[in-house]
Amino acid sequence: MRLSDIIARLKLPFREEKELFSSLYGIMGFYPHDISYYKQALMHKSIGRRNDKGRPLNNERLEFLGDALLDAVVGHIVYDHFPGKREGFLTNTRSKLVSRDTLGKLAEEMGLTRLILSSGHSNSHNSYMAGNAFEALVGAIYLDQGYDAVMRFMKKRILARVINIDKVAYKEVNFKSKLLEWSQKNRVHMEFRMQKQDKDKESGSPIFKFQVFMEGVAGESGQGFSKKEAQQLASEATLKRLKREPQFIDAIFNAKSERTKMEEMPTMAVPSTEQEQDFVIHQPETEEEGTGTNETHKSYETHKTHDETTDEFDLSDITATPQERSREDIIAAAEAAAFAEG
């Protein structure tokens, strides 16, 4: 082997590590002290690496740590950002910000997904990989530079430049309309049955509890200070159950078959309960590192018109065959039914 080839091989690891340093600086805004934490944060378990003692070497432990840190840090930021807001509002806002879908979108926007080491199969099929890597990165930052560094990263690099926190907080999703639309598309009979009407012992405010029933099959319940709130919560919980329990859908359509004496399968995908990630501020590809607040603001303004006119019902994942009524007619009927009761 020639001397030049040996030198080139020796330089290769150094060059790759230098590139990783540079990429991490572009994402975090500072250089790592101990690069080993960040290398592990980017190792998906699918690559099957092990350390000198034979133990698996991947980002799962850092992901666990980062998940706990994000709850604390984002909770602190939300608490400071919305003075006077009640606990329920703060909890809901934090949940949106740290959801796996949001973190996955952040990882893509910031270029973190390009640095993840994984098998090709996992990279194309695991939708949670990017969000897991973001959590692991937060864990690595904490071990490398401490809690204050995590706080600065989330404040200055994420919530000041990539996510519009106010838009996250005040975005609402009408789960009742989504559930009604799914039921009408699939010709499933759905109703809300009041389970309880009481008064709060401390405030004296009325309390309502409703449960969803589809073809007589019991869905989930929701309790709130108005009929609308209770039905919204019951609808959200039922949509999540439809997503995770195929046997629940089977029970509904078996009951429908008994009613109609005709076997019929679902014709529409269950609507997602995840928030649309239109609060993520997309950075222009030509933006240079080091640009400040003005450029970020322009980026948000560029997307503002589209965000504000986006229809709440994103039906792009529907696989239904054409029905007798148009999509607009179905949505209008669902909206009317959703707000029929106060």
PDB file of C-alpha atoms in Angstrom, residues 142-264:
ATOM      1  CA  TYR A 142     -27.770  18.097  28.674  1.00  0.00           C
ATOM      2  CA  LEU A 143     -24.992  15.583  29.419  1.00  0.00           C
ATOM      3  CA  ASP A 144     -22.456  17.620  27.453  1.00  0.00           C
ATOM      4  CA  GLN A 145     -23.268  21.176  28.588  1.00  0.00           C
ATOM      5  CA  GLY A 146     -26.045  21.117  31.178  1.00  0.00           C
ATOM      6  CA  TYR A 147     -29.648  22.204  31.681  1.00  0.00           C
ATOM      7  CA  ASP A 148     -29.064  25.872  30.817  1.00  0.00           C
ATOM      8  CA  ALA A 149     -27.704  24.864  27.412  1.00  0.00           C
ATOM      9  CA  VAL A 150     -30.893  22.868  26.723  1.00  0.00           C
ATOM     10  CA  MET A 151     -32.987  25.886  27.710  1.00  0.00           C
ATOM     11  CA  ARG A 152     -31.012  28.205  25.400  1.00  0.00           C
ATOM     12  CA  PHE A 153     -31.258  25.712  22.541  1.00  0.00           C
ATOM     13  CA  MET A 154     -35.043  25.408  22.828  1.00  0.00           C
ATOM     14  CA  LYS A 155     -35.584  29.140  23.314  1.00  0.00           C
ATOM     15  CA  LYS A 156     -33.196  30.601  20.752  1.00  0.00           C
ATOM     16  CA  ARG A 157     -32.932  27.905  18.089  1.00  0.00           C
ATOM     17  CA  ILE A 158     -36.389  26.310  18.197  1.00  0.00           C
ATOM     18  CA  LEU A 159     -39.100  28.549  19.636  1.00  0.00           C
ATOM     19  CA  ALA A 160     -37.533  31.788  18.386  1.00  0.00           C
ATOM     20  CA  ARG A 161     -36.695  30.615  14.880  1.00  0.00           C
ATOM     21  CA  VAL A 162     -38.513  27.440  13.853  1.00  0.00           C
ATOM     22  CA  ILE A 163     -41.842  27.266  15.728  1.00  0.00           C
ATOM     23  CA  ASN A 164     -44.473  29.937  16.258  1.00  0.00           C
ATOM     24  CA  ILE A 165     -45.500  29.213  19.845  1.00  0.00           C
ATOM     25  CA  ASP A 166     -48.596  31.438  19.761  1.00  0.00           C
ATOM     26  CA  LYS A 167     -49.933  29.691  16.681  1.00  0.00           C
ATOM     27  CA  VAL A 168     -49.399  26.327  18.379  1.00  0.00           C
ATOM     28  CA  ALA A 169     -51.255  27.424  21.507  1.00  0.00           C
ATOM     29  CA  TYR A 170     -54.356  28.818  19.857  1.00  0.00           C
ATOM     30  CA  LYS A 171     -54.819  26.304  17.056  1.00  0.00           C
ATOM     31  CA  GLU A 172     -57.943  24.256  17.661  1.00  0.00           C
ATOM     32  CA  VAL A 173     -59.117  21.054  16.012  1.00  0.00           C
ATOM     33  CA  ASN A 174     -62.806  20.176  15.834  1.00  0.00           C
ATOM     34  CA  PHE A 175     -62.632  16.484  16.725  1.00  0.00           C
ATOM     35  CA  LYS A 176     -66.401  16.167  16.829  1.00  0.00           C
ATOM     36  CA  SER A 177     -66.711  17.261  13.205  1.00  0.00           C
ATOM     37  CA  LYS A 178     -63.936  14.867  12.209  1.00  0.00           C
ATOM     38  CA  LEU A 179     -65.686  11.939  13.895  1.00  0.00           C
ATOM     39  CA  LEU A 180     -69.061  12.896  12.402  1.00  0.00           C
ATOM     40  CA  GLU A 181     -67.505  13.151   8.958  1.00  0.00           C
ATOM     41  CA  TRP A 182     -65.924   9.689   9.289  1.00  0.00           C
ATOM     42  CA  SER A 183     -69.251   8.246  10.447  1.00  0.00           C
ATOM     43  CA  GLN A 184     -71.209   9.817   7.604  1.00  0.00           C
ATOM     44  CA  LYS A 185     -68.678   8.752   4.968  1.00  0.00           C
ATOM     45  CA  ASN A 186     -68.940   5.160   6.218  1.00  0.00           C
ATOM     46  CA  ARG A 187     -72.740   5.367   6.733  1.00  0.00           C
ATOM     47  CA  VAL A 188     -72.328   4.562  10.425  1.00  0.00           C
ATOM     48  CA  HIS A 189     -74.972   5.704  12.893  1.00  0.00           C
ATOM     49  CA  MET A 190     -73.368   7.795  15.629  1.00  0.00           C
ATOM     50  CA  GLU A 191     -74.773   9.517  18.700  1.00  0.00           C
ATOM     51  CA  PHE A 192     -73.683  11.209  21.917  1.00  0.00           C
ATOM     52  CA  ARG A 193     -75.387  10.022  25.090  1.00  0.00           C
ATOM     53  CA  MET A 194     -75.241  12.146  28.212  1.00  0.00           C
ATOM     54  CA  GLN A 195     -73.873  10.091  31.097  1.00  0.00           C
ATOM     55  CA  LYS A 196     -73.929  12.739  33.787  1.00  0.00           C
ATOM     56  CA  GLN A 197     -74.945  16.336  34.451  1.00  0.00           C
ATOM     57  CA  ASP A 198     -73.730  17.748  37.732  1.00  0.00           C
ATOM     58  CA  LYS A 199     -72.201  20.833  39.349  1.00  0.00           C
ATOM     59  CA  ASP A 200     -68.604  21.403  40.333  1.00  0.00           C
ATOM     60  CA  LYS A 201     -68.343  21.355  44.136  1.00  0.00           C
ATOM     61  CA  GLU A 202     -65.901  24.262  44.291  1.00  0.00           C
ATOM     62  CA  SER A 203     -67.096  26.671  41.596  1.00  0.00           C
ATOM     63  CA  GLY A 204     -70.702  25.572  41.196  1.00  0.00           C
ATOM     64  CA  SER A 205     -70.212  25.442  37.415  1.00  0.00           C
ATOM     65  CA  PRO A 206     -72.191  22.821  35.510  1.00  0.00           C
ATOM     66  CA  ILE A 207     -70.355  19.626  34.505  1.00  0.00           C
ATOM     67  CA  PHE A 208     -71.394  17.421  31.590  1.00  0.00           C
ATOM     68  CA  LYS A 209     -70.252  13.921  30.674  1.00  0.00           C
ATOM     69  CA  PHE A 210     -70.980  12.409  27.264  1.00  0.00           C
ATOM     70  CA  GLN A 211     -70.144   9.062  25.680  1.00  0.00           C
ATOM     71  CA  VAL A 212     -69.917   8.253  21.965  1.00  0.00           C
ATOM     72  CA  PHE A 213     -71.930   5.334  20.572  1.00  0.00           C
ATOM     73  CA  MET A 214     -71.561   4.093  16.980  1.00  0.00           C
ATOM     74  CA  GLU A 215     -74.051   1.496  15.793  1.00  0.00           C
ATOM     75  CA  GLY A 216     -74.753   0.967  19.492  1.00  0.00           C
ATOM     76  CA  VAL A 217     -71.087   0.110  20.219  1.00  0.00           C
ATOM     77  CA  ALA A 218     -69.755   2.145  23.147  1.00  0.00           C
ATOM     78  CA  GLY A 219     -66.926   4.530  22.338  1.00  0.00           C
ATOM     79  CA  GLU A 220     -65.038   6.833  24.687  1.00  0.00           C
ATOM     80  CA  SER A 221     -66.341   9.371  27.216  1.00  0.00           C
ATOM     81  CA  GLY A 222     -65.513  13.020  27.814  1.00  0.00           C
ATOM     82  CA  GLN A 223     -66.277  15.402  30.657  1.00  0.00           C
ATOM     83  CA  GLY A 224     -66.262  19.198  30.513  1.00  0.00           C
ATOM     84  CA  PHE A 225     -67.880  22.422  31.667  1.00  0.00           C
ATOM     85  CA  SER A 226     -70.092  22.571  28.568  1.00  0.00           C
ATOM     86  CA  LYS A 227     -71.780  20.033  26.313  1.00  0.00           C
ATOM     87  CA  LYS A 228     -69.544  21.107  23.461  1.00  0.00           C
ATOM     88  CA  GLU A 229     -66.338  20.580  25.463  1.00  0.00           C
ATOM     89  CA  ALA A 230     -67.457  17.181  26.751  1.00  0.00           C
ATOM     90  CA  GLN A 231     -68.402  15.975  23.266  1.00  0.00           C
ATOM     91  CA  GLN A 232     -65.136  17.279  21.827  1.00  0.00           C
ATOM     92  CA  LEU A 233     -63.117  15.332  24.399  1.00  0.00           C
ATOM     93  CA  ALA A 234     -65.184  12.192  23.853  1.00  0.00           C
ATOM     94  CA  SER A 235     -64.711  12.516  20.088  1.00  0.00           C
ATOM     95  CA  GLU A 236     -60.943  12.975  20.363  1.00  0.00           C
ATOM     96  CA  ALA A 237     -60.592   9.908  22.598  1.00  0.00           C
ATOM     97  CA  THR A 238     -62.797   7.834  20.270  1.00  0.00           C
ATOM     98  CA  LEU A 239     -60.769   8.846  17.197  1.00  0.00           C
ATOM     99  CA  LYS A 240     -57.575   7.733  18.949  1.00  0.00           C
ATOM    100  CA  ARG A 241     -59.198   4.422  19.831  1.00  0.00           C
ATOM    101  CA  LEU A 242     -60.278   3.912  16.218  1.00  0.00           C
ATOM    102  CA  LYS A 243     -56.655   4.481  15.198  1.00  0.00           C
ATOM    103  CA  ARG A 244     -55.093   1.991  17.603  1.00  0.00           C
ATOM    104  CA  GLU A 245     -57.776  -0.722  17.899  1.00  0.00           C
ATOM    105  CA  PRO A 246     -58.783  -2.419  14.630  1.00  0.00           C
ATOM    106  CA  GLN A 247     -61.090  -4.680  16.640  1.00  0.00           C
ATOM    107  CA  PHE A 248     -63.083  -1.597  17.694  1.00  0.00           C
ATOM    108  CA  ILE A 249     -63.753  -0.774  14.035  1.00  0.00           C
ATOM    109  CA  ASP A 250     -64.637  -4.428  13.409  1.00  0.00           C
ATOM    110  CA  ALA A 251     -67.208  -4.333  16.222  1.00  0.00           C
ATOM    111  CA  ILE A 252     -68.782  -1.199  14.758  1.00  0.00           C
ATOM    112  CA  PHE A 253     -69.082  -2.659  11.265  1.00  0.00           C
ATOM    113  CA  ASN A 254     -70.313  -5.998  12.560  1.00  0.00           C
ATOM    114  CA  ALA A 255     -73.073  -4.122  14.373  1.00  0.00           C
ATOM    115  CA  LYS A 256     -73.784  -2.180  11.199  1.00  0.00           C
ATOM    116  CA  SER A 257     -74.023  -5.440   9.232  1.00  0.00           C
ATOM    117  CA  GLU A 258     -76.581  -6.723  11.691  1.00  0.00           C
ATOM    118  CA  ARG A 259     -78.568  -3.547  11.159  1.00  0.00           C
ATOM    119  CA  THR A 260     -78.343  -3.442   7.386  1.00  0.00           C
ATOM    120  CA  LYS A 261     -77.914  -7.192   6.744  1.00  0.00           C
ATOM    121  CA  MET A 262     -75.136  -6.203   4.340  1.00  0.00           C
ATOM    122  CA  GLU A 263     -71.419  -6.702   4.871  1.00  0.00           C
ATOM    123  CA  GLU A 264     -69.662  -3.392   4.357  1.00  0.00           C
TER     124      GLU A 264
END
